[in-house]
PDB file of C-alpha atoms and ligand atoms in Angstrom:
ATOM      1  CA  MET A  30     -70.915 -46.870-113.770  1.00 40.00           C
ATOM      2  CA  GLY A  31     -69.730 -43.507-115.223  1.00 44.00           C
ATOM      3  CA  THR A  32     -73.485 -43.742-116.522  1.00 46.00           C
ATOM      4  CA  ASP A  33     -74.858 -43.886-112.810  1.00 52.00           C
ATOM      5  CA  GLN A  34     -76.800 -40.131-111.533  1.00 61.00           C
ATOM      6  CA  ARG A  35     -74.036 -39.680-108.597  1.00 76.00           C
ATOM      7  CA  ARG A  36     -72.588 -36.549-107.454  1.00 89.00           C
ATOM      8  CA  PRO A  37     -69.573 -35.850-109.441  1.00 97.00           C
ATOM      9  CA  LEU A  38     -67.324 -37.017-108.041  1.00 98.00           C
ATOM     10  CA  PRO A  39     -64.887 -33.733-106.744  1.00 98.00           C
ATOM     11  CA  LEU A  40     -61.245 -34.078-107.675  1.00 98.00           C
ATOM     12  CA  LEU A  41     -57.912 -32.130-107.576  1.00 99.00           C
ATOM     13  CA  LEU A  42     -55.290 -32.267-110.158  1.00 99.00           C
ATOM     14  CA  ASP A  43     -51.750 -32.177-109.796  1.00 99.00           C
ATOM     15  CA  CYS A  44     -49.672 -32.058-113.107  1.00 99.00           C
ATOM     16  CA  ASP A  45     -46.923 -30.790-115.419  1.00 99.00           C
ATOM     17  CA  PRO A  46     -48.181 -29.926-118.772  1.00 98.00           C
ATOM     18  CA  GLY A  47     -47.257 -31.446-120.974  1.00 98.00           C
ATOM     19  CA  HIS A  48     -49.168 -32.386-123.893  1.00 98.00           C
ATOM     20  CA  ASP A  49     -50.958 -35.190-122.436  1.00 98.00           C
ATOM     21  CA  ASP A  50     -51.725 -33.828-119.015  1.00 99.00           C
ATOM     22  CA  ALA A  51     -53.588 -30.858-121.142  1.00 98.00           C
ATOM     23  CA  VAL A  52     -55.600 -33.522-122.717  1.00 98.00           C
ATOM     24  CA  ALA A  53     -56.165 -35.450-118.821  1.00 99.00           C
ATOM     25  CA  ILE A  54     -57.381 -31.296-118.123  1.00 99.00           C
ATOM     26  CA  LEU A  55     -59.537 -31.158-121.347  1.00 98.00           C
ATOM     27  CA  LEU A  56     -61.003 -34.617-120.304  1.00 98.00           C
ATOM     28  CA  ALA A  57     -61.572 -33.680-116.845  1.00 98.00           C
ATOM     29  CA  LEU A  58     -63.198 -30.239-117.995  1.00 98.00           C
ATOM     30  CA  GLY A  59     -65.191 -32.166-120.587  1.00 98.00           C
ATOM     31  CA  SER A  60     -66.560 -34.809-118.032  1.00 98.00           C
ATOM     32  CA  PRO A  61     -69.766 -34.566-116.314  1.00 98.00           C
ATOM     33  CA  GLU A  62     -69.247 -37.185-114.145  1.00 98.00           C
ATOM     34  CA  VAL A  63     -65.990 -35.544-112.421  1.00 98.00           C
ATOM     35  CA  ARG A  64     -65.641 -31.617-110.699  1.00 98.00           C
ATOM     36  CA  LEU A  65     -62.780 -30.040-111.452  1.00 98.00           C
ATOM     37  CA  LEU A  66     -62.131 -28.179-107.887  1.00 98.00           C
ATOM     38  CA  GLY A  67     -58.635 -26.978-109.036  1.00 98.00           C
ATOM     39  CA  ILE A  68     -55.330 -27.162-110.548  1.00 99.00           C
ATOM     40  CA  THR A  69     -51.901 -27.365-109.128  1.00 99.00           C
ATOM     41  CA  THR A  70     -48.497 -27.887-111.334  1.00 99.00           C
ATOM     42  CA  CYS A  71     -45.214 -28.762-110.619  1.00 98.00           C
ATOM     43  CA  PHE A  72     -41.809 -29.294-111.964  1.00 99.00           C
ATOM     44  CA  GLY A  73     -41.309 -32.063-114.809  1.00 99.00           C
ATOM     45  CA  ASN A  74     -42.532 -31.838-118.069  1.00 98.00           C
ATOM     46  CA  CYS A  75     -40.815 -28.765-118.327  1.00 98.00           C
ATOM     47  CA  ALA A  76     -40.221 -25.931-115.371  1.00 98.00           C
ATOM     48  CA  VAL A  77     -43.056 -25.519-113.054  1.00 98.00           C
ATOM     49  CA  GLU A  78     -43.099 -21.672-114.377  1.00 98.00           C
ATOM     50  CA  ASP A  79     -44.441 -23.118-117.846  1.00 98.00           C
ATOM     51  CA  ALA A  80     -45.978 -26.038-116.399  1.00 98.00           C
ATOM     52  CA  THR A  81     -48.039 -23.525-114.952  1.00 98.00           C
ATOM     53  CA  ARG A  82     -48.417 -21.215-117.886  1.00 98.00           C
ATOM     54  CA  ASN A  83     -49.249 -24.190-120.150  1.00 98.00           C
ATOM     55  CA  ALA A  84     -52.259 -24.761-117.697  1.00 98.00           C
ATOM     56  CA  GLN A  85     -53.617 -21.728-117.802  1.00 98.00           C
ATOM     57  CA  ARG A  86     -53.707 -21.389-120.936  1.00 98.00           C
ATOM     58  CA  VAL A  87     -55.384 -25.268-121.436  1.00 98.00           C
ATOM     59  CA  LEU A  88     -58.133 -24.076-119.161  1.00 98.00           C
ATOM     60  CA  ALA A  89     -58.571 -20.315-121.463  1.00 98.00           C
ATOM     61  CA  LEU A  90     -58.856 -22.760-124.503  1.00 98.00           C
ATOM     62  CA  ALA A  91     -61.768 -24.221-122.496  1.00 97.00           C
ATOM     63  CA  GLY A  92     -62.848 -21.078-121.637  1.00 97.00           C
ATOM     64  CA  ARG A  93     -62.839 -21.994-117.569  1.00 97.00           C
ATOM     65  CA  ALA A  94     -61.553 -18.719-116.404  1.00 94.00           C
ATOM     66  CA  ASP A  95     -63.592 -20.178-112.512  1.00 97.00           C
ATOM     67  CA  VAL A  96     -60.728 -23.111-112.170  1.00 98.00           C
ATOM     68  CA  PRO A  97     -58.181 -22.286-109.205  1.00 98.00           C
ATOM     69  CA  VAL A  98     -54.702 -22.772-110.663  1.00 98.00           C
ATOM     70  CA  ALA A  99     -51.771 -22.680-107.778  1.00 99.00           C
ATOM     71  CA  VAL A 100     -48.233 -22.687-108.408  1.00 99.00           C
ATOM     72  CA  GLY A 101     -46.073 -25.919-106.910  1.00 99.00           C
ATOM     73  CA  ALA A 102     -42.669 -27.349-106.594  1.00 98.00           C
ATOM     74  CA  SER A 103     -40.322 -26.577-109.075  1.00 98.00           C
ATOM     75  CA  GLY A 104     -37.839 -29.216-108.002  1.00 98.00           C
ATOM     76  CA  PRO A 105     -37.766 -32.430-106.218  1.00 98.00           C
ATOM     77  CA  LEU A 106     -37.945 -33.401-102.300  1.00 98.00           C
ATOM     78  CA  VAL A 107     -34.717 -34.751-102.757  1.00 97.00           C
ATOM     79  CA  GLY A 108     -31.712 -34.559-105.770  1.00 96.00           C
ATOM     80  CA  THR A 109     -31.314 -33.206-108.633  1.00 97.00           C
ATOM     81  CA  THR A 110     -34.252 -31.517-111.241  1.00 98.00           C
ATOM     82  CA  ALA A 111     -34.732 -33.960-113.856  1.00 98.00           C
ATOM     83  CA  LEU A 112     -37.298 -32.317-116.878  1.00 98.00           C
ATOM     84  CA  GLY A 113     -38.826 -33.323-119.785  1.00 98.00           C
ATOM     85  CA  ASN A 114     -38.838 -30.250-122.275  1.00 98.00           C
ATOM     86  CA  TYR A 115     -36.548 -33.268-124.809  1.00 98.00           C
ATOM     87  CA  VAL A 116     -40.493 -34.534-125.234  1.00 98.00           C
ATOM     88  CA  HIS A 117     -42.801 -32.135-124.674  1.00 98.00           C
ATOM     89  CA  GLY A 118     -40.452 -28.907-126.337  1.00 98.00           C
ATOM     90  CA  VAL A 119     -39.270 -25.715-125.168  1.00 98.00           C
ATOM     91  CA  SER A 120     -42.884 -24.550-124.179  1.00 98.00           C
ATOM     92  CA  GLY A 121     -43.446 -27.952-122.622  1.00 98.00           C
ATOM     93  CA  LEU A 122     -46.151 -27.436-124.682  1.00 98.00           C
ATOM     94  CA  ASP A 123     -44.897 -27.053-128.197  1.00 98.00           C
ATOM     95  CA  GLY A 124     -47.822 -26.886-130.853  1.00 97.00           C
ATOM     96  CA  PRO A 125     -50.301 -24.899-131.971  1.00 97.00           C
ATOM     97  CA  GLU A 126     -50.210 -20.973-130.621  1.00 97.00           C
ATOM     98  CA  LEU A 127     -52.768 -21.187-127.245  1.00 97.00           C
ATOM     99  CA  PRO A 128     -55.133 -18.462-126.114  1.00 97.00           C
ATOM    100  CA  GLU A 129     -53.361 -16.577-122.633  1.00 97.00           C
ATOM    101  CA  PRO A 130     -54.212 -16.837-119.672  1.00 97.00           C
ATOM    102  CA  LEU A 131     -57.787 -15.814-118.059  1.00 97.00           C
ATOM    103  CA  ALA A 132     -56.634 -15.290-114.485  1.00 96.00           C
ATOM    104  CA  PRO A 133     -53.375 -15.064-112.921  1.00 97.00           C
ATOM    105  CA  PRO A 134     -52.910 -18.166-110.155  1.00 98.00           C
ATOM    106  CA  VAL A 135     -54.343 -18.338-106.911  1.00 98.00           C
ATOM    107  CA  ASN A 136     -51.479 -16.252-104.165  1.00 97.00           C
ATOM    108  CA  GLU A 137     -51.344 -19.671-101.788  1.00 98.00           C
ATOM    109  CA  ASP A 138     -48.705 -22.342-103.362  1.00 98.00           C
ATOM    110  CA  ALA A 139     -49.863 -25.751-104.326  1.00 98.00           C
ATOM    111  CA  VAL A 140     -49.427 -27.093-100.622  1.00 98.00           C
ATOM    112  CA  ALA A 141     -51.096 -24.634 -99.105  1.00 98.00           C
ATOM    113  CA  PHE A 142     -54.215 -24.814-101.937  1.00 98.00           C
ATOM    114  CA  LEU A 143     -54.316 -28.028-101.327  1.00 98.00           C
ATOM    115  CA  ARG A 144     -54.711 -28.521 -97.600  1.00 98.00           C
ATOM    116  CA  ARG A 145     -57.051 -25.477 -97.614  1.00 98.00           C
ATOM    117  CA  ARG A 146     -59.368 -27.228-100.335  1.00 98.00           C
ATOM    118  CA  LEU A 147     -59.255 -30.817 -98.726  1.00 98.00           C
ATOM    119  CA  VAL A 148     -60.382 -29.681 -95.208  1.00 98.00           C
ATOM    120  CA  GLU A 149     -63.051 -27.227 -96.893  1.00 97.00           C
ATOM    121  CA  ALA A 150     -64.571 -30.305 -98.798  1.00 97.00           C
ATOM    122  CA  GLU A 151     -68.079 -31.347 -97.939  1.00 95.00           C
ATOM    123  CA  GLU A 152     -66.569 -34.879 -98.935  1.00 97.00           C
ATOM    124  CA  PRO A 153     -63.416 -36.703 -99.297  1.00 98.00           C
ATOM    125  CA  VAL A 154     -61.376 -35.620-102.725  1.00 98.00           C
ATOM    126  CA  THR A 155     -59.879 -37.498-105.539  1.00 98.00           C
ATOM    127  CA  LEU A 156     -56.265 -36.381-105.846  1.00 99.00           C
ATOM    128  CA  VAL A 157     -55.081 -36.759-109.356  1.00 99.00           C
ATOM    129  CA  VAL A 158     -51.055 -36.712-110.081  1.00 99.00           C
ATOM    130  CA  THR A 159     -50.335 -36.732-113.708  1.00 99.00           C
ATOM    131  CA  GLY A 160     -46.207 -35.364-112.800  1.00 99.00           C
ATOM    132  CA  PRO A 161     -43.797 -36.142-110.373  1.00 99.00           C
ATOM    133  CA  MET A 162     -45.196 -36.084-106.875  1.00 99.00           C
ATOM    134  CA  THR A 163     -43.556 -34.054-105.131  1.00 99.00           C
ATOM    135  CA  ASN A 164     -46.542 -31.529-104.349  1.00 99.00           C
ATOM    136  CA  ALA A 165     -48.994 -34.297-103.136  1.00 99.00           C
ATOM    137  CA  GLY A 166     -45.364 -36.086-101.114  1.00 98.00           C
ATOM    138  CA  ARG A 167     -44.960 -32.646 -99.427  1.00 98.00           C
ATOM    139  CA  LEU A 168     -48.646 -32.171 -98.687  1.00 99.00           C
ATOM    140  CA  LEU A 169     -49.116 -35.727 -96.827  1.00 98.00           C
ATOM    141  CA  ARG A 170     -44.860 -35.531 -95.290  1.00 98.00           C
ATOM    142  CA  ASP A 171     -46.249 -31.899 -93.944  1.00 98.00           C
ATOM    143  CA  HIS A 172     -49.748 -32.658 -92.971  1.00 98.00           C
ATOM    144  CA  PRO A 173     -50.440 -35.756 -92.487  1.00 98.00           C
ATOM    145  CA  GLU A 174     -53.752 -35.368 -90.748  1.00 97.00           C
ATOM    146  CA  VAL A 175     -55.665 -34.410 -94.608  1.00 98.00           C
ATOM    147  CA  ALA A 176     -54.686 -38.240 -95.113  1.00 98.00           C
ATOM    148  CA  ALA A 177     -58.467 -38.908 -93.902  1.00 98.00           C
ATOM    149  CA  ARG A 178     -59.767 -36.209 -96.621  1.00 98.00           C
ATOM    150  CA  ILE A 179     -58.437 -37.660 -99.455  1.00 98.00           C
ATOM    151  CA  ASP A 180     -60.339 -40.548-101.134  1.00 98.00           C
ATOM    152  CA  ALA A 181     -57.734 -42.240-103.167  1.00 98.00           C
ATOM    153  CA  VAL A 182     -54.372 -40.365-105.010  1.00 99.00           C
ATOM    154  CA  VAL A 183     -54.596 -41.865-108.658  1.00 99.00           C
ATOM    155  CA  PHE A 184     -51.286 -40.988-110.409  1.00 99.00           C
ATOM    156  CA  MET A 185     -49.714 -41.838-113.599  1.00 99.00           C
ATOM    157  CA  GLY A 186     -46.277 -43.183-113.053  1.00 99.00           C
ATOM    158  CA  GLY A 187     -43.952 -46.408-112.737  1.00 99.00           C
ATOM    159  CA  SER A 188     -44.944 -49.082-114.665  1.00 98.00           C
ATOM    160  CA  THR A 189     -44.890 -53.065-114.005  1.00 98.00           C
ATOM    161  CA  GLU A 190     -42.564 -53.682-117.225  1.00 98.00           C
ATOM    162  CA  ARG A 191     -40.012 -51.450-118.154  1.00 97.00           C
ATOM    163  CA  GLY A 192     -39.357 -47.302-117.725  1.00 98.00           C
ATOM    164  CA  ASN A 193     -39.457 -44.676-120.814  1.00 98.00           C
ATOM    165  CA  HIS A 194     -36.844 -41.703-118.708  1.00 98.00           C
ATOM    166  CA  THR A 195     -34.298 -44.580-117.878  1.00 98.00           C
ATOM    167  CA  PRO A 196     -34.220 -48.192-119.369  1.00 98.00           C
ATOM    168  CA  THR A 197     -36.490 -48.934-116.062  1.00 98.00           C
ATOM    169  CA  ALA A 198     -37.760 -45.902-114.553  1.00 98.00           C
ATOM    170  CA  GLU A 199     -40.850 -43.993-116.298  1.00 99.00           C
ATOM    171  CA  PHE A 200     -40.254 -40.349-115.834  1.00 99.00           C
ATOM    172  CA  ASN A 201     -42.593 -39.153-113.270  1.00 99.00           C
ATOM    173  CA  THR A 202     -41.187 -41.930-110.480  1.00 98.00           C
ATOM    174  CA  TYR A 203     -37.609 -41.260-111.813  1.00 98.00           C
ATOM    175  CA  ALA A 204     -38.090 -37.228-110.783  1.00 98.00           C
ATOM    176  CA  ASP A 205     -39.241 -37.528-107.332  1.00 99.00           C
ATOM    177  CA  PRO A 206     -38.604 -41.328-105.824  1.00 98.00           C
ATOM    178  CA  GLU A 207     -38.620 -40.313-101.839  1.00 98.00           C
ATOM    179  CA  ALA A 208     -42.169 -38.138-102.474  1.00 99.00           C
ATOM    180  CA  LEU A 209     -43.929 -41.081-104.131  1.00 99.00           C
ATOM    181  CA  ASP A 210     -42.783 -43.644-101.205  1.00 98.00           C
ATOM    182  CA  ILE A 211     -43.758 -41.028 -98.461  1.00 98.00           C
ATOM    183  CA  VAL A 212     -47.451 -41.627-100.458  1.00 98.00           C
ATOM    184  CA  LEU A 213     -47.120 -45.265-101.053  1.00 98.00           C
ATOM    185  CA  ARG A 214     -46.523 -45.386 -96.919  1.00 98.00           C
ATOM    186  CA  ALA A 215     -49.310 -42.179 -96.011  1.00 98.00           C
ATOM    187  CA  GLY A 216     -51.884 -44.590 -95.320  1.00 97.00           C
ATOM    188  CA  VAL A 217     -54.004 -43.243 -98.214  1.00 98.00           C
ATOM    189  CA  PRO A 218     -55.568 -45.433-100.825  1.00 98.00           C
ATOM    190  CA  VAL A 219     -53.501 -45.484-104.581  1.00 99.00           C
ATOM    191  CA  ARG A 220     -53.735 -46.095-107.780  1.00 99.00           C
ATOM    192  CA  MET A 221     -51.099 -46.465-109.882  1.00 99.00           C
ATOM    193  CA  VAL A 222     -51.762 -45.930-113.672  1.00 99.00           C
ATOM    194  CA  GLY A 223     -48.072 -46.862-115.091  1.00 99.00           C
ATOM    195  CA  LEU A 224     -46.552 -47.174-118.626  1.00 99.00           C
ATOM    196  CA  ASN A 225     -48.241 -50.573-118.534  1.00 99.00           C
ATOM    197  CA  LEU A 226     -51.584 -49.472-118.787  1.00 99.00           C
ATOM    198  CA  THR A 227     -51.010 -46.315-120.852  1.00 99.00           C
ATOM    199  CA  HIS A 228     -49.186 -47.786-123.674  1.00 98.00           C
ATOM    200  CA  GLN A 229     -52.362 -48.739-124.573  1.00 98.00           C
ATOM    201  CA  ALA A 230     -53.888 -45.467-125.264  1.00 99.00           C
ATOM    202  CA  LEU A 231     -52.039 -44.622-128.247  1.00 98.00           C
ATOM    203  CA  ALA A 232     -53.181 -41.626-130.660  1.00 98.00           C
ATOM    204  CA  THR A 233     -53.435 -43.743-133.270  1.00 98.00           C
ATOM    205  CA  PRO A 234     -54.075 -41.643-136.801  1.00 98.00           C
ATOM    206  CA  ALA A 235     -57.855 -42.605-136.786  1.00 98.00           C
ATOM    207  CA  VAL A 236     -57.930 -41.447-133.410  1.00 98.00           C
ATOM    208  CA  VAL A 237     -56.118 -38.066-134.358  1.00 98.00           C
ATOM    209  CA  GLU A 238     -58.449 -37.188-136.965  1.00 98.00           C
ATOM    210  CA  ARG A 239     -61.713 -38.061-134.764  1.00 98.00           C
ATOM    211  CA  MET A 240     -60.313 -35.141-132.707  1.00 98.00           C
ATOM    212  CA  ARG A 241     -60.102 -33.339-136.303  1.00 96.00           C
ATOM    213  CA  ALA A 242     -62.959 -33.908-137.431  1.00 96.00           C
ATOM    214  CA  ILE A 243     -64.438 -31.780-133.805  1.00 95.00           C
ATOM    215  CA  GLU A 244     -64.007 -29.072-135.834  1.00 86.00           C
ATOM    216  CA  SER A 245     -63.646 -26.601-133.060  1.00 95.00           C
ATOM    217  CA  ASP A 246     -60.619 -24.874-131.504  1.00 97.00           C
ATOM    218  CA  VAL A 247     -60.252 -27.989-129.243  1.00 97.00           C
ATOM    219  CA  GLY A 248     -60.265 -30.418-131.478  1.00 97.00           C
ATOM    220  CA  ARG A 249     -57.951 -28.845-133.319  1.00 97.00           C
ATOM    221  CA  THR A 250     -55.615 -28.329-131.139  1.00 98.00           C
ATOM    222  CA  CYS A 251     -55.709 -31.655-129.834  1.00 98.00           C
ATOM    223  CA  ALA A 252     -55.282 -32.785-132.735  1.00 98.00           C
ATOM    224  CA  ALA A 253     -51.869 -30.392-133.403  1.00 98.00           C
ATOM    225  CA  TRP A 254     -50.733 -31.993-129.791  1.00 98.00           C
ATOM    226  CA  MET A 255     -50.933 -35.401-131.184  1.00 98.00           C
ATOM    227  CA  GLY A 256     -48.809 -34.512-133.934  1.00 98.00           C
ATOM    228  CA  PHE A 257     -45.741 -33.043-131.778  1.00 98.00           C
ATOM    229  CA  PHE A 258     -45.817 -35.451-129.296  1.00 98.00           C
ATOM    230  CA  GLY A 259     -46.332 -38.673-131.861  1.00 98.00           C
ATOM    231  CA  ASP A 260     -43.000 -36.580-133.319  1.00 98.00           C
ATOM    232  CA  SER A 261     -41.519 -37.167-129.846  1.00 98.00           C
ATOM    233  CA  TYR A 262     -42.482 -40.294-129.676  1.00 98.00           C
ATOM    234  CA  HIS A 263     -41.017 -41.451-132.569  1.00 98.00           C
ATOM    235  CA  ARG A 264     -37.568 -39.437-132.390  1.00 98.00           C
ATOM    236  CA  ILE A 265     -37.255 -41.047-128.674  1.00 98.00           C
ATOM    237  CA  TRP A 266     -38.954 -44.402-128.291  1.00 98.00           C
ATOM    238  CA  GLU A 267     -39.891 -45.645-131.833  1.00 98.00           C
ATOM    239  CA  PHE A 268     -43.602 -45.867-131.588  1.00 98.00           C
ATOM    240  CA  ASP A 269     -45.987 -44.835-134.290  1.00 98.00           C
ATOM    241  CA  ALA A 270     -48.181 -43.593-132.502  1.00 98.00           C
ATOM    242  CA  PRO A 271     -47.942 -41.305-128.930  1.00 98.00           C
ATOM    243  CA  PRO A 272     -48.955 -42.926-125.849  1.00 98.00           C
ATOM    244  CA  VAL A 273     -51.562 -40.448-123.774  1.00 99.00           C
ATOM    245  CA  HIS A 274     -50.270 -41.424-120.760  1.00 99.00           C
ATOM    246  CA  ASP A 275     -52.322 -38.707-118.272  1.00 99.00           C
ATOM    247  CA  PRO A 276     -55.858 -38.654-118.961  1.00 99.00           C
ATOM    248  CA  CYS A 277     -55.775 -42.806-118.591  1.00 99.00           C
ATOM    249  CA  THR A 278     -56.520 -41.563-114.568  1.00 99.00           C
ATOM    250  CA  ILE A 279     -59.097 -39.239-115.258  1.00 99.00           C
ATOM    251  CA  ALA A 280     -60.848 -42.057-117.176  1.00 98.00           C
ATOM    252  CA  ALA A 281     -61.001 -44.111-114.642  1.00 98.00           C
ATOM    253  CA  LEU A 282     -62.744 -41.964-113.254  1.00 98.00           C
ATOM    254  CA  VAL A 283     -65.100 -40.765-115.482  1.00 98.00           C
ATOM    255  CA  ASP A 284     -66.331 -44.727-116.630  1.00 98.00           C
ATOM    256  CA  PRO A 285     -64.706 -47.204-113.718  1.00 97.00           C
ATOM    257  CA  GLU A 286     -65.009 -49.821-116.096  1.00 97.00           C
ATOM    258  CA  VAL A 287     -62.706 -48.204-118.595  1.00 98.00           C
ATOM    259  CA  ILE A 288     -59.581 -49.996-116.747  1.00 98.00           C
ATOM    260  CA  ALA A 289     -59.263 -53.704-115.106  1.00 98.00           C
ATOM    261  CA  TRP A 290     -57.135 -52.794-111.577  1.00 98.00           C
ATOM    262  CA  ARG A 291     -55.475 -55.478-109.574  1.00 98.00           C
ATOM    263  CA  ASP A 292     -54.112 -55.109-105.668  1.00 98.00           C
ATOM    264  CA  ALA A 293     -50.368 -55.217-105.407  1.00 98.00           C
ATOM    265  CA  PHE A 294     -47.789 -54.619-103.329  1.00 98.00           C
ATOM    266  CA  VAL A 295     -46.033 -51.280-104.866  1.00 98.00           C
ATOM    267  CA  ALA A 296     -42.329 -49.733-103.698  1.00 98.00           C
ATOM    268  CA  VAL A 297     -39.989 -47.601-105.599  1.00 98.00           C
ATOM    269  CA  GLU A 298     -36.271 -47.520-105.728  1.00 98.00           C
ATOM    270  CA  LEU A 299     -34.409 -45.141-103.775  1.00 98.00           C
ATOM    271  CA  ASP A 300     -31.101 -46.228-104.192  1.00 97.00           C
ATOM    272  CA  GLY A 301     -30.609 -48.298-107.230  1.00 95.00           C
ATOM    273  CA  THR A 302     -27.142 -46.747-109.163  1.00 97.00           C
ATOM    274  CA  TRP A 303     -29.273 -47.913-112.614  1.00 98.00           C
ATOM    275  CA  THR A 304     -32.427 -48.280-110.956  1.00 98.00           C
ATOM    276  CA  ARG A 305     -33.759 -45.061-108.745  1.00 98.00           C
ATOM    277  CA  GLY A 306     -37.135 -44.487-109.649  1.00 98.00           C
ATOM    278  CA  THR A 307     -38.040 -47.836-111.180  1.00 98.00           C
ATOM    279  CA  THR A 308     -41.477 -49.147-109.410  1.00 99.00           C
ATOM    280  CA  VAL A 309     -41.296 -52.243-108.254  1.00 98.00           C
ATOM    281  CA  VAL A 310     -44.626 -54.444-108.753  1.00 98.00           C
ATOM    282  CA  ASP A 311     -45.503 -57.785-106.720  1.00 98.00           C
ATOM    283  CA  LEU A 312     -48.113 -59.336-109.201  1.00 98.00           C
ATOM    284  CA  TYR A 313     -48.048 -62.356-108.418  1.00 98.00           C
ATOM    285  CA  ARG A 314     -47.485 -62.008-104.137  1.00 97.00           C
ATOM    286  CA  ARG A 315     -43.403 -63.134-103.865  1.00 98.00           C
ATOM    287  CA  TYR A 316     -43.081 -60.864-101.221  1.00 98.00           C
ATOM    288  CA  PRO A 317     -45.236 -62.967 -99.307  1.00 95.00           C
ATOM    289  CA  ASP A 318     -45.110 -60.245 -95.990  1.00 98.00           C
ATOM    290  CA  ARG A 319     -45.738 -57.105 -97.960  1.00 98.00           C
ATOM    291  CA  ALA A 320     -49.121 -56.607 -98.638  1.00 97.00           C
ATOM    292  CA  PRO A 321     -50.792 -54.684-101.541  1.00 98.00           C
ATOM    293  CA  ASN A 322     -50.272 -50.998-100.821  1.00 98.00           C
ATOM    294  CA  ALA A 323     -51.970 -49.876-104.476  1.00 98.00           C
ATOM    295  CA  ALA A 324     -54.461 -51.042-107.012  1.00 98.00           C
ATOM    296  CA  VAL A 325     -52.423 -50.692-110.034  1.00 99.00           C
ATOM    297  CA  ALA A 326     -53.999 -50.860-113.444  1.00 99.00           C
ATOM    298  CA  LEU A 327     -53.429 -53.515-115.810  1.00 99.00           C
ATOM    299  CA  ASP A 328     -55.664 -53.487-118.952  1.00 98.00           C
ATOM    300  CA  LEU A 329     -57.260 -50.376-120.812  1.00 99.00           C
ATOM    301  CA  ASP A 330     -60.635 -50.472-122.864  1.00 99.00           C
ATOM    302  CA  ALA A 331     -59.176 -48.626-125.778  1.00 98.00           C
ATOM    303  CA  ASP A 332     -62.090 -47.640-127.502  1.00 98.00           C
ATOM    304  CA  ARG A 333     -63.908 -46.803-124.640  1.00 98.00           C
ATOM    305  CA  TYR A 334     -60.803 -44.434-123.369  1.00 98.00           C
ATOM    306  CA  TRP A 335     -60.867 -42.490-126.698  1.00 98.00           C
ATOM    307  CA  ASP A 336     -64.983 -42.227-126.870  1.00 98.00           C
ATOM    308  CA  LEU A 337     -64.984 -41.114-123.419  1.00 98.00           C
ATOM    309  CA  VAL A 338     -61.596 -38.643-124.244  1.00 98.00           C
ATOM    310  CA  ILE A 339     -63.299 -37.515-128.303  1.00 98.00           C
ATOM    311  CA  GLY A 340     -66.724 -37.131-126.476  1.00 98.00           C
ATOM    312  CA  ALA A 341     -65.315 -35.041-123.416  1.00 98.00           C
ATOM    313  CA  LEU A 342     -63.930 -32.742-126.272  1.00 98.00           C
ATOM    314  CA  HIS A 343     -67.127 -32.495-128.474  1.00 97.00           C
ATOM    315  CA  ARG A 344     -68.670 -31.157-125.371  1.00 96.00           C
ATOM    316  CA  LEU A 345     -65.795 -28.722-124.709  1.00 96.00           C
ATOM    317  CA  GLY A 346     -66.016 -27.433-128.292  1.00 82.00           C
ATOM    318  CA  GLY A 347     -69.601 -27.168-128.335  1.00 74.00           C
ATOM    319  CA  THR A 348     -70.449 -29.302-130.871  1.00 69.00           C
ATOM    320  CA  PRO A 349     -72.899 -32.244-129.728  1.00 64.00           C
TER     321      PRO A 349
HETATM  322  O1  LIG B 418     -43.836 -41.185-118.505  1.00 91.23           O
HETATM  323  C1  LIG B 418     -44.550 -40.125-118.553  1.00 91.23           C
HETATM  324  C2  LIG B 418     -45.498 -39.403-117.519  1.00 91.23           C
HETATM  325  O2  LIG B 418     -44.170 -38.200-117.712  1.00 91.23           O
HETATM  326  C3  LIG B 418     -46.991 -38.722-118.186  1.00 91.23           C
HETATM  327  O3  LIG B 418     -47.025 -38.034-117.328  1.00 91.23           O
HETATM  328  C4  LIG B 418     -45.923 -37.015-119.041  1.00 91.23           C
HETATM  329  O4  LIG B 418     -46.593 -35.782-119.105  1.00 91.23           O
HETATM  330  C5  LIG B 418     -44.811 -36.741-118.187  1.00 91.23           C
HETATM  331  O5  LIG B 418     -44.779 -36.433-116.954  1.00 91.23           O
HETATM  332 CA1  LIG B 419     -47.615 -35.000-116.896  1.00 91.23          CA
END
């Protein structure tokens, strides 16, 4: 798995770069097991304009002007706009200077772009979401017929345990719970990669040294990103090393053995005074009348994960 000779898995990445989104983009670009058809951007770690520019600059860092970028939502389907600049900095991707974009965004919005690429694809496409679910929610609300063209929605968000943006809610699901609710009810296969999993993906000093040792702009830039991201995580949540959340979604597609899953019923709280955006994950069938509606990531093989990430960065950096 992940090493067989199957055709590269086609995927679309909806993201809010964001330091960990940026590493997810590079993991997708540097892994021959997947084929990145395009990127759509969303508000989240920063305003959507900044997320878009950051996505373009990550593509420029990888020398990939061929990957189209479509601009998405500037705010949630309902309610106020939460932003994560307190973690990712003023630009949303603070740290080393990045190359200027190689190409402008495409002249269609994210939902139109996603719909067109899904309809045109020769086979169902995996939709990876590593920011708020707004674009995917709007796509499935307004164009439910495309559900049949989606192989699965794999999203970084929620948690089987505590949150981060609030004590109970993870940032992405807090930022647009209504959109996640739409996706959970849309009848598409859903795979949830929550904080309970991604907190196992820590960029320890040894991992950062492996990035730095790649001796390319890609490796040096990722190592510097981990520095900024790690400072934020230490300052805000007392982590000794930052959890690099978003690439876990891509790694599961590159090498299905890297994560262990359990099917479970997942709901997202829309109304709680203190708990809005919290994912409720029924791992032990406590709601017998609620059949599982998602695969929930539980265990990460962290060594295998980091080997995948470092291997991809090596390939992008042009080193063996
Ligand atoms: O809570 C972590 C998630 O929120 C990650 O996807 C991070 O990039 C932010 O979007
Ligand atoms: Ca993200």
